[in-house]
């Protein structure tokens, strides 16, 4: 097992797919407990970046703050021929999924004000480069690949800016997350004298000022032990989650349950 601090930009920098395994539970984060505090910290950090860029600012004289987003646990998957390299998200799938939706919402806002270069930068956090994705496996372009029951809503939430199709499941939490983040980011960006610069500062903030603890498990590591150490503040799983996990483990010995934590 390897563990260390990593900037958020590095997590999504490589052409790689993070896959949510089938024994995880679906997306459950909500506005009050999760989206709002996450966006509050991201917005605060972005405004600190803005202040540092002011000509009369003395913010550069001290080390800038970084914001801790929690921990993620990943385990590398076997790579079949022609497929992109991938890992299972053993813990932190709610957080990783939400961040993808936030990136997509910011990209949509940038598209709406014709900030094309910023659109491209946010796309780099959402999609792997086309030249690394085999034509037989087009879904490898996504940085995060969700559970089947979340997939339609997720793909709508992270859709490209010129995709105007309606949401397939309007009440799905991922659909609501996309709509909520897009409205919040739009209001915040347009409140600035230069919305394009503000969105560019947001991208920089997410790349450089947001930090995770990334734990990379070896193939022989037991993720259940890691879970029990990390999830002492989590919300307990319900019976259905526990049963599903119990049945999944004989076929996937690396499998583990997940709990909802504050981000």
PDB file of C-alpha atoms in Angstrom:
ATOM      1  CA  UNK A   1       0.000   0.000   0.000  1.00  0.00           C
ATOM      2  CA  UNK A   2       1.189   3.504  -0.844  1.00  0.00           C
ATOM      3  CA  UNK A   3      -0.305   6.702   0.534  1.00  0.00           C
ATOM      4  CA  UNK A   4       0.434  10.374   0.119  1.00  0.00           C
ATOM      5  CA  UNK A   5      -0.941  13.838  -0.428  1.00  0.00           C
ATOM      6  CA  UNK A   6      -1.773  14.643  -4.024  1.00  0.00           C
ATOM      7  CA  UNK A   7      -3.157  17.696  -5.749  1.00  0.00           C
ATOM      8  CA  UNK A   8      -6.530  17.222  -7.365  1.00  0.00           C
ATOM      9  CA  UNK A   9      -5.143  18.156 -10.763  1.00  0.00           C
ATOM     10  CA  UNK A  10      -2.718  15.264 -10.610  1.00  0.00           C
ATOM     11  CA  UNK A  11      -5.497  12.786  -9.817  1.00  0.00           C
ATOM     12  CA  UNK A  12      -7.180  13.589 -13.134  1.00  0.00           C
ATOM     13  CA  UNK A  13      -4.066  14.462 -15.128  1.00  0.00           C
ATOM     14  CA  UNK A  14      -3.324  11.125 -16.758  1.00  0.00           C
ATOM     15  CA  UNK A  15      -5.239   9.223 -19.420  1.00  0.00           C
ATOM     16  CA  UNK A  16      -6.803   6.854 -16.961  1.00  0.00           C
ATOM     17  CA  UNK A  17     -10.284   5.736 -15.922  1.00  0.00           C
ATOM     18  CA  UNK A  18     -11.486   5.419 -12.335  1.00  0.00           C
ATOM     19  CA  UNK A  19     -14.194   2.775 -12.200  1.00  0.00           C
ATOM     20  CA  UNK A  20     -16.812   2.441  -9.467  1.00  0.00           C
ATOM     21  CA  UNK A  21     -17.165  -1.284  -8.762  1.00  0.00           C
ATOM     22  CA  UNK A  22     -20.584  -2.920  -8.762  1.00  0.00           C
ATOM     23  CA  UNK A  23     -20.504  -3.678  -5.045  1.00  0.00           C
ATOM     24  CA  UNK A  24     -20.549   0.029  -4.194  1.00  0.00           C
ATOM     25  CA  UNK A  25     -23.823   1.751  -3.451  1.00  0.00           C
ATOM     26  CA  UNK A  26     -25.324   4.345  -5.805  1.00  0.00           C
ATOM     27  CA  UNK A  27     -24.767   8.069  -5.632  1.00  0.00           C
ATOM     28  CA  UNK A  28     -26.252   9.509  -2.423  1.00  0.00           C
ATOM     29  CA  UNK A  29     -24.692  12.921  -1.815  1.00  0.00           C
ATOM     30  CA  UNK A  30     -27.046  15.882  -1.433  1.00  0.00           C
ATOM     31  CA  UNK A  31     -27.048  19.648  -1.451  1.00  0.00           C
ATOM     32  CA  UNK A  32     -27.098  20.563   2.214  1.00  0.00           C
ATOM     33  CA  UNK A  33     -24.613  18.065   3.579  1.00  0.00           C
ATOM     34  CA  UNK A  34     -22.232  17.745   0.661  1.00  0.00           C
ATOM     35  CA  UNK A  35     -22.542  20.012  -2.386  1.00  0.00           C
ATOM     36  CA  UNK A  36     -22.829  23.269  -0.445  1.00  0.00           C
ATOM     37  CA  UNK A  37     -19.816  22.753   1.857  1.00  0.00           C
ATOM     38  CA  UNK A  38     -17.718  21.488  -1.047  1.00  0.00           C
ATOM     39  CA  UNK A  39     -18.574  24.469  -3.232  1.00  0.00           C
ATOM     40  CA  UNK A  40     -18.047  26.873  -0.316  1.00  0.00           C
ATOM     41  CA  UNK A  41     -14.449  25.704   0.113  1.00  0.00           C
ATOM     42  CA  UNK A  42     -13.743  25.664  -3.623  1.00  0.00           C
ATOM     43  CA  UNK A  43     -15.195  29.155  -4.038  1.00  0.00           C
ATOM     44  CA  UNK A  44     -13.244  30.499  -1.063  1.00  0.00           C
ATOM     45  CA  UNK A  45     -10.009  29.064  -2.422  1.00  0.00           C
ATOM     46  CA  UNK A  46     -10.710  30.500  -5.886  1.00  0.00           C
ATOM     47  CA  UNK A  47     -11.319  33.940  -4.419  1.00  0.00           C
ATOM     48  CA  UNK A  48      -8.008  33.681  -2.577  1.00  0.00           C
ATOM     49  CA  UNK A  49      -6.352  32.965  -5.930  1.00  0.00           C
ATOM     50  CA  UNK A  50      -8.071  36.038  -7.360  1.00  0.00           C
ATOM     51  CA  UNK A  51      -6.793  38.167  -4.482  1.00  0.00           C
ATOM     52  CA  UNK A  52      -3.244  36.945  -5.026  1.00  0.00           C
ATOM     53  CA  UNK A  53      -3.381  38.168  -8.614  1.00  0.00           C
ATOM     54  CA  UNK A  54      -4.306  41.716  -7.609  1.00  0.00           C
ATOM     55  CA  UNK A  55      -1.452  44.168  -8.344  1.00  0.00           C
ATOM     56  CA  UNK A  56      -1.363  45.530  -4.807  1.00  0.00           C
ATOM     57  CA  UNK A  57      -1.786  42.162  -3.118  1.00  0.00           C
ATOM     58  CA  UNK A  58       0.711  40.966  -0.528  1.00  0.00           C
ATOM     59  CA  UNK A  59      -0.799  37.465  -0.529  1.00  0.00           C
ATOM     60  CA  UNK A  60       2.152  36.088  -2.451  1.00  0.00           C
ATOM     61  CA  UNK A  61       4.435  36.803   0.484  1.00  0.00           C
ATOM     62  CA  UNK A  62       3.101  33.810   2.396  1.00  0.00           C
ATOM     63  CA  UNK A  63       2.572  30.208   1.393  1.00  0.00           C
ATOM     64  CA  UNK A  64      -0.897  29.815  -0.139  1.00  0.00           C
ATOM     65  CA  UNK A  65      -3.410  27.620   1.611  1.00  0.00           C
ATOM     66  CA  UNK A  66      -4.457  24.270   0.234  1.00  0.00           C
ATOM     67  CA  UNK A  67      -7.843  22.735   0.963  1.00  0.00           C
ATOM     68  CA  UNK A  68      -8.151  19.123   2.010  1.00  0.00           C
ATOM     69  CA  UNK A  69     -10.961  17.222   0.290  1.00  0.00           C
ATOM     70  CA  UNK A  70     -10.564  13.922   2.112  1.00  0.00           C
ATOM     71  CA  UNK A  71      -9.132  10.580   1.115  1.00  0.00           C
ATOM     72  CA  UNK A  72      -9.584   8.262  -1.828  1.00  0.00           C
ATOM     73  CA  UNK A  73      -8.570   4.615  -1.967  1.00  0.00           C
ATOM     74  CA  UNK A  74      -7.894   3.035  -5.334  1.00  0.00           C
ATOM     75  CA  UNK A  75      -6.737  -0.341  -6.570  1.00  0.00           C
ATOM     76  CA  UNK A  76      -5.363  -0.957 -10.044  1.00  0.00           C
ATOM     77  CA  UNK A  77      -7.398  -3.195 -12.352  1.00  0.00           C
ATOM     78  CA  UNK A  78      -6.186  -5.713 -14.893  1.00  0.00           C
ATOM     79  CA  UNK A  79      -5.736  -4.010 -18.267  1.00  0.00           C
ATOM     80  CA  UNK A  80      -7.117  -5.993 -21.225  1.00  0.00           C
ATOM     81  CA  UNK A  81      -5.741  -5.384 -24.721  1.00  0.00           C
ATOM     82  CA  UNK A  82      -6.635  -2.000 -26.263  1.00  0.00           C
ATOM     83  CA  UNK A  83      -8.273  -0.742 -23.086  1.00  0.00           C
ATOM     84  CA  UNK A  84      -7.212   2.348 -21.189  1.00  0.00           C
ATOM     85  CA  UNK A  85      -5.508   1.809 -17.847  1.00  0.00           C
ATOM     86  CA  UNK A  86      -8.001   1.871 -14.992  1.00  0.00           C
ATOM     87  CA  UNK A  87      -8.439   1.533 -11.244  1.00  0.00           C
ATOM     88  CA  UNK A  88     -11.299   0.670  -8.952  1.00  0.00           C
ATOM     89  CA  UNK A  89     -12.371   3.434  -6.571  1.00  0.00           C
ATOM     90  CA  UNK A  90     -12.470   1.461  -3.334  1.00  0.00           C
ATOM     91  CA  UNK A  91     -13.332   4.496  -1.209  1.00  0.00           C
ATOM     92  CA  UNK A  92     -14.188   8.066  -2.163  1.00  0.00           C
ATOM     93  CA  UNK A  93     -16.503   7.343  -5.089  1.00  0.00           C
ATOM     94  CA  UNK A  94     -19.112   9.885  -3.924  1.00  0.00           C
ATOM     95  CA  UNK A  95     -16.452  12.591  -3.802  1.00  0.00           C
ATOM     96  CA  UNK A  96     -14.852  11.700  -7.123  1.00  0.00           C
ATOM     97  CA  UNK A  97     -18.214  11.568  -8.873  1.00  0.00           C
ATOM     98  CA  UNK A  98     -19.292  14.926  -7.441  1.00  0.00           C
ATOM     99  CA  UNK A  99     -16.060  16.576  -8.535  1.00  0.00           C
ATOM    100  CA  UNK A 100     -16.663  15.376 -12.079  1.00  0.00           C
ATOM    101  CA  UNK A 101     -20.107  16.969 -12.017  1.00  0.00           C
ATOM    102  CA  UNK A 102     -18.618  20.217 -10.669  1.00  0.00           C
ATOM    103  CA  UNK A 103     -16.039  20.251 -13.492  1.00  0.00           C
ATOM    104  CA  UNK A 104     -18.766  19.660 -16.085  1.00  0.00           C
ATOM    105  CA  UNK A 105     -20.921  22.437 -14.645  1.00  0.00           C
ATOM    106  CA  UNK A 106     -17.985  24.849 -14.772  1.00  0.00           C
ATOM    107  CA  UNK A 107     -17.282  23.811 -18.363  1.00  0.00           C
ATOM    108  CA  UNK A 108     -20.895  24.534 -19.299  1.00  0.00           C
ATOM    109  CA  UNK A 109     -20.719  27.993 -17.733  1.00  0.00           C
ATOM    110  CA  UNK A 110     -17.482  28.688 -19.624  1.00  0.00           C
ATOM    111  CA  UNK A 111     -19.142  27.564 -22.856  1.00  0.00           C
ATOM    112  CA  UNK A 112     -22.045  29.888 -22.169  1.00  0.00           C
ATOM    113  CA  UNK A 113     -19.763  32.927 -22.097  1.00  0.00           C
ATOM    114  CA  UNK A 114     -17.646  31.700 -25.042  1.00  0.00           C
ATOM    115  CA  UNK A 115     -14.550  31.131 -22.896  1.00  0.00           C
ATOM    116  CA  UNK A 116     -13.314  28.414 -25.234  1.00  0.00           C
ATOM    117  CA  UNK A 117      -9.857  27.974 -23.738  1.00  0.00           C
ATOM    118  CA  UNK A 118     -11.376  27.483 -20.288  1.00  0.00           C
ATOM    119  CA  UNK A 119     -13.795  24.943 -21.759  1.00  0.00           C
ATOM    120  CA  UNK A 120     -10.802  22.979 -22.994  1.00  0.00           C
ATOM    121  CA  UNK A 121      -9.074  23.101 -19.633  1.00  0.00           C
ATOM    122  CA  UNK A 122     -12.096  21.725 -17.795  1.00  0.00           C
ATOM    123  CA  UNK A 123     -12.492  19.069 -20.471  1.00  0.00           C
ATOM    124  CA  UNK A 124      -9.006  17.830 -19.604  1.00  0.00           C
ATOM    125  CA  UNK A 125     -10.295  17.027 -16.098  1.00  0.00           C
ATOM    126  CA  UNK A 126     -13.330  15.185 -17.476  1.00  0.00           C
ATOM    127  CA  UNK A 127     -12.177  13.261 -20.522  1.00  0.00           C
ATOM    128  CA  UNK A 128      -9.139  11.286 -21.583  1.00  0.00           C
ATOM    129  CA  UNK A 129      -7.461  12.353 -24.811  1.00  0.00           C
ATOM    130  CA  UNK A 130      -9.154  10.932 -27.886  1.00  0.00           C
ATOM    131  CA  UNK A 131      -5.907   9.522 -29.278  1.00  0.00           C
ATOM    132  CA  UNK A 132      -5.548   7.281 -26.208  1.00  0.00           C
ATOM    133  CA  UNK A 133      -9.063   5.819 -26.482  1.00  0.00           C
ATOM    134  CA  UNK A 134      -9.529   2.843 -28.801  1.00  0.00           C
ATOM    135  CA  UNK A 135     -12.453   3.226 -31.190  1.00  0.00           C
ATOM    136  CA  UNK A 136     -13.873  -0.097 -30.004  1.00  0.00           C
ATOM    137  CA  UNK A 137     -14.184   1.236 -26.449  1.00  0.00           C
ATOM    138  CA  UNK A 138     -15.500   4.820 -26.687  1.00  0.00           C
ATOM    139  CA  UNK A 139     -16.609   4.887 -23.050  1.00  0.00           C
ATOM    140  CA  UNK A 140     -12.958   4.864 -22.011  1.00  0.00           C
ATOM    141  CA  UNK A 141     -12.927   8.576 -22.723  1.00  0.00           C
ATOM    142  CA  UNK A 142     -14.513   9.316 -19.326  1.00  0.00           C
ATOM    143  CA  UNK A 143     -12.211   9.870 -16.370  1.00  0.00           C
ATOM    144  CA  UNK A 144     -14.777   8.309 -14.020  1.00  0.00           C
ATOM    145  CA  UNK A 145     -17.087   5.442 -14.944  1.00  0.00           C
ATOM    146  CA  UNK A 146     -20.188   5.084 -12.718  1.00  0.00           C
ATOM    147  CA  UNK A 147     -22.434   2.263 -11.611  1.00  0.00           C
ATOM    148  CA  UNK A 148     -25.061   1.044 -14.101  1.00  0.00           C
ATOM    149  CA  UNK A 149     -27.922   2.504 -12.057  1.00  0.00           C
ATOM    150  CA  UNK A 150     -26.233   5.942 -12.036  1.00  0.00           C
ATOM    151  CA  UNK A 151     -24.879   5.824 -15.575  1.00  0.00           C
ATOM    152  CA  UNK A 152     -27.620   7.587 -17.567  1.00  0.00           C
ATOM    153  CA  UNK A 153     -27.814  10.460 -15.082  1.00  0.00           C
ATOM    154  CA  UNK A 154     -24.023  10.732 -14.820  1.00  0.00           C
ATOM    155  CA  UNK A 155     -23.488  10.808 -18.568  1.00  0.00           C
ATOM    156  CA  UNK A 156     -26.065  13.581 -18.817  1.00  0.00           C
ATOM    157  CA  UNK A 157     -24.445  15.469 -15.951  1.00  0.00           C
ATOM    158  CA  UNK A 158     -20.984  15.401 -17.587  1.00  0.00           C
ATOM    159  CA  UNK A 159     -22.194  15.772 -21.173  1.00  0.00           C
ATOM    160  CA  UNK A 160     -20.330  18.054 -23.547  1.00  0.00           C
ATOM    161  CA  UNK A 161     -21.388  21.656 -23.802  1.00  0.00           C
ATOM    162  CA  UNK A 162     -23.086  21.306 -27.176  1.00  0.00           C
ATOM    163  CA  UNK A 163     -25.226  18.370 -26.016  1.00  0.00           C
ATOM    164  CA  UNK A 164     -28.698  19.799 -25.429  1.00  0.00           C
ATOM    165  CA  UNK A 165     -30.622  16.605 -24.674  1.00  0.00           C
ATOM    166  CA  UNK A 166     -32.951  16.642 -21.695  1.00  0.00           C
ATOM    167  CA  UNK A 167     -32.138  14.842 -18.479  1.00  0.00           C
ATOM    168  CA  UNK A 168     -33.179  11.174 -18.595  1.00  0.00           C
ATOM    169  CA  UNK A 169     -33.991  11.075 -14.859  1.00  0.00           C
ATOM    170  CA  UNK A 170     -34.862  14.596 -13.664  1.00  0.00           C
ATOM    171  CA  UNK A 171     -35.061  13.609  -9.988  1.00  0.00           C
ATOM    172  CA  UNK A 172     -31.779  11.703  -9.911  1.00  0.00           C
ATOM    173  CA  UNK A 173     -29.317  13.253  -7.485  1.00  0.00           C
ATOM    174  CA  UNK A 174     -26.626  13.500 -10.145  1.00  0.00           C
ATOM    175  CA  UNK A 175     -28.978  15.463 -12.392  1.00  0.00           C
ATOM    176  CA  UNK A 176     -29.858  17.775  -9.514  1.00  0.00           C
ATOM    177  CA  UNK A 177     -26.185  18.116  -8.610  1.00  0.00           C
ATOM    178  CA  UNK A 178     -25.332  19.229 -12.144  1.00  0.00           C
ATOM    179  CA  UNK A 179     -28.144  21.774 -12.182  1.00  0.00           C
ATOM    180  CA  UNK A 180     -27.232  23.078  -8.730  1.00  0.00           C
ATOM    181  CA  UNK A 181     -23.508  23.457  -9.414  1.00  0.00           C
ATOM    182  CA  UNK A 182     -24.118  25.062 -12.787  1.00  0.00           C
ATOM    183  CA  UNK A 183     -26.403  27.687 -11.268  1.00  0.00           C
ATOM    184  CA  UNK A 184     -24.026  28.412  -8.385  1.00  0.00           C
ATOM    185  CA  UNK A 185     -20.961  28.666 -10.620  1.00  0.00           C
ATOM    186  CA  UNK A 186     -22.806  30.804 -13.169  1.00  0.00           C
ATOM    187  CA  UNK A 187     -23.996  33.289 -10.541  1.00  0.00           C
ATOM    188  CA  UNK A 188     -20.547  33.449  -8.989  1.00  0.00           C
ATOM    189  CA  UNK A 189     -18.708  33.869 -12.293  1.00  0.00           C
ATOM    190  CA  UNK A 190     -21.052  36.554 -13.614  1.00  0.00           C
ATOM    191  CA  UNK A 191     -20.722  38.534 -10.398  1.00  0.00           C
ATOM    192  CA  UNK A 192     -17.089  39.247 -11.340  1.00  0.00           C
ATOM    193  CA  UNK A 193     -15.930  42.040 -13.598  1.00  0.00           C
ATOM    194  CA  UNK A 194     -14.209  39.436 -15.770  1.00  0.00           C
ATOM    195  CA  UNK A 195     -16.178  36.139 -15.711  1.00  0.00           C
ATOM    196  CA  UNK A 196     -13.713  34.380 -18.014  1.00  0.00           C
ATOM    197  CA  UNK A 197     -10.796  35.156 -15.724  1.00  0.00           C
ATOM    198  CA  UNK A 198     -12.801  34.062 -12.703  1.00  0.00           C
ATOM    199  CA  UNK A 199     -13.513  30.685 -14.319  1.00  0.00           C
ATOM    200  CA  UNK A 200      -9.852  30.345 -15.262  1.00  0.00           C
ATOM    201  CA  UNK A 201      -8.973  31.024 -11.630  1.00  0.00           C
ATOM    202  CA  UNK A 202     -11.477  28.356 -10.644  1.00  0.00           C
ATOM    203  CA  UNK A 203      -9.725  25.846 -12.892  1.00  0.00           C
ATOM    204  CA  UNK A 204      -6.334  26.760 -11.415  1.00  0.00           C
ATOM    205  CA  UNK A 205      -7.762  26.443  -7.920  1.00  0.00           C
ATOM    206  CA  UNK A 206      -9.129  22.984  -8.546  1.00  0.00           C
ATOM    207  CA  UNK A 207      -5.827  21.929 -10.090  1.00  0.00           C
ATOM    208  CA  UNK A 208      -3.448  23.381  -7.547  1.00  0.00           C
ATOM    209  CA  UNK A 209      -5.196  24.282  -4.284  1.00  0.00           C
ATOM    210  CA  UNK A 210      -7.418  21.255  -3.714  1.00  0.00           C
ATOM    211  CA  UNK A 211      -5.696  18.271  -2.162  1.00  0.00           C
ATOM    212  CA  UNK A 212      -6.537  14.640  -1.465  1.00  0.00           C
ATOM    213  CA  UNK A 213      -4.859  11.843   0.391  1.00  0.00           C
ATOM    214  CA  UNK A 214      -4.566   9.101  -2.203  1.00  0.00           C
ATOM    215  CA  UNK A 215      -4.125   5.551  -0.961  1.00  0.00           C
ATOM    216  CA  UNK A 216      -3.094   3.086  -3.654  1.00  0.00           C
ATOM    217  CA  UNK A 217      -3.615  -0.531  -2.694  1.00  0.00           C
ATOM    218  CA  UNK A 218      -1.438  -3.327  -3.951  1.00  0.00           C
ATOM    219  CA  UNK A 219      -3.190  -6.331  -5.457  1.00  0.00           C
ATOM    220  CA  UNK A 220      -2.634  -8.281  -2.248  1.00  0.00           C
ATOM    221  CA  UNK A 221      -3.987  -5.600   0.092  1.00  0.00           C
ATOM    222  CA  UNK A 222      -7.334  -6.107   1.804  1.00  0.00           C
ATOM    223  CA  UNK A 223      -9.418  -2.953   1.228  1.00  0.00           C
ATOM    224  CA  UNK A 224     -11.819  -3.881   4.054  1.00  0.00           C
ATOM    225  CA  UNK A 225      -9.119  -3.120   6.632  1.00  0.00           C
ATOM    226  CA  UNK A 226      -8.543   0.270   5.036  1.00  0.00           C
ATOM    227  CA  UNK A 227     -12.256   1.011   5.045  1.00  0.00           C
ATOM    228  CA  UNK A 228     -12.638   0.338   8.746  1.00  0.00           C
ATOM    229  CA  UNK A 229      -9.821   2.779   9.465  1.00  0.00           C
ATOM    230  CA  UNK A 230     -11.128   5.520   7.174  1.00  0.00           C
ATOM    231  CA  UNK A 231     -14.855   5.395   7.802  1.00  0.00           C
ATOM    232  CA  UNK A 232     -15.070   5.955  11.534  1.00  0.00           C
ATOM    233  CA  UNK A 233     -17.056   9.144  10.820  1.00  0.00           C
ATOM    234  CA  UNK A 234     -19.219   7.644   8.141  1.00  0.00           C
ATOM    235  CA  UNK A 235     -22.923   6.976   7.872  1.00  0.00           C
ATOM    236  CA  UNK A 236     -23.637   3.300   8.388  1.00  0.00           C
ATOM    237  CA  UNK A 237     -24.680   1.189   5.437  1.00  0.00           C
ATOM    238  CA  UNK A 238     -28.203  -0.163   5.407  1.00  0.00           C
ATOM    239  CA  UNK A 239     -28.981  -3.877   5.328  1.00  0.00           C
ATOM    240  CA  UNK A 240     -29.309  -3.993   1.539  1.00  0.00           C
ATOM    241  CA  UNK A 241     -25.834  -2.503   1.126  1.00  0.00           C
ATOM    242  CA  UNK A 242     -24.337  -5.042   3.502  1.00  0.00           C
ATOM    243  CA  UNK A 243     -26.073  -7.985   1.853  1.00  0.00           C
ATOM    244  CA  UNK A 244     -24.979  -6.873  -1.612  1.00  0.00           C
ATOM    245  CA  UNK A 245     -21.404  -6.529  -0.428  1.00  0.00           C
ATOM    246  CA  UNK A 246     -21.422  -9.924   1.263  1.00  0.00           C
ATOM    247  CA  UNK A 247     -22.606 -11.610  -1.906  1.00  0.00           C
ATOM    248  CA  UNK A 248     -20.105  -9.736  -4.065  1.00  0.00           C
ATOM    249  CA  UNK A 249     -17.004 -10.593  -2.077  1.00  0.00           C
ATOM    250  CA  UNK A 250     -16.624 -14.285  -3.050  1.00  0.00           C
ATOM    251  CA  UNK A 251     -16.372 -13.219  -6.692  1.00  0.00           C
ATOM    252  CA  UNK A 252     -14.297 -10.124  -5.986  1.00  0.00           C
ATOM    253  CA  UNK A 253     -11.986 -10.671  -3.019  1.00  0.00           C
ATOM    254  CA  UNK A 254     -10.753  -7.098  -3.246  1.00  0.00           C
ATOM    255  CA  UNK A 255     -14.285  -5.807  -2.741  1.00  0.00           C
ATOM    256  CA  UNK A 256     -15.409  -3.681   0.135  1.00  0.00           C
ATOM    257  CA  UNK A 257     -18.332  -1.672   1.359  1.00  0.00           C
ATOM    258  CA  UNK A 258     -18.447   2.074   1.221  1.00  0.00           C
ATOM    259  CA  UNK A 259     -19.861   4.690   3.544  1.00  0.00           C
ATOM    260  CA  UNK A 260     -20.932   8.256   3.038  1.00  0.00           C
ATOM    261  CA  UNK A 261     -18.620  10.713   4.672  1.00  0.00           C
ATOM    262  CA  UNK A 262     -18.368  14.439   4.670  1.00  0.00           C
ATOM    263  CA  UNK A 263     -16.217  15.294   1.705  1.00  0.00           C
TER     264      UNK A 263
END
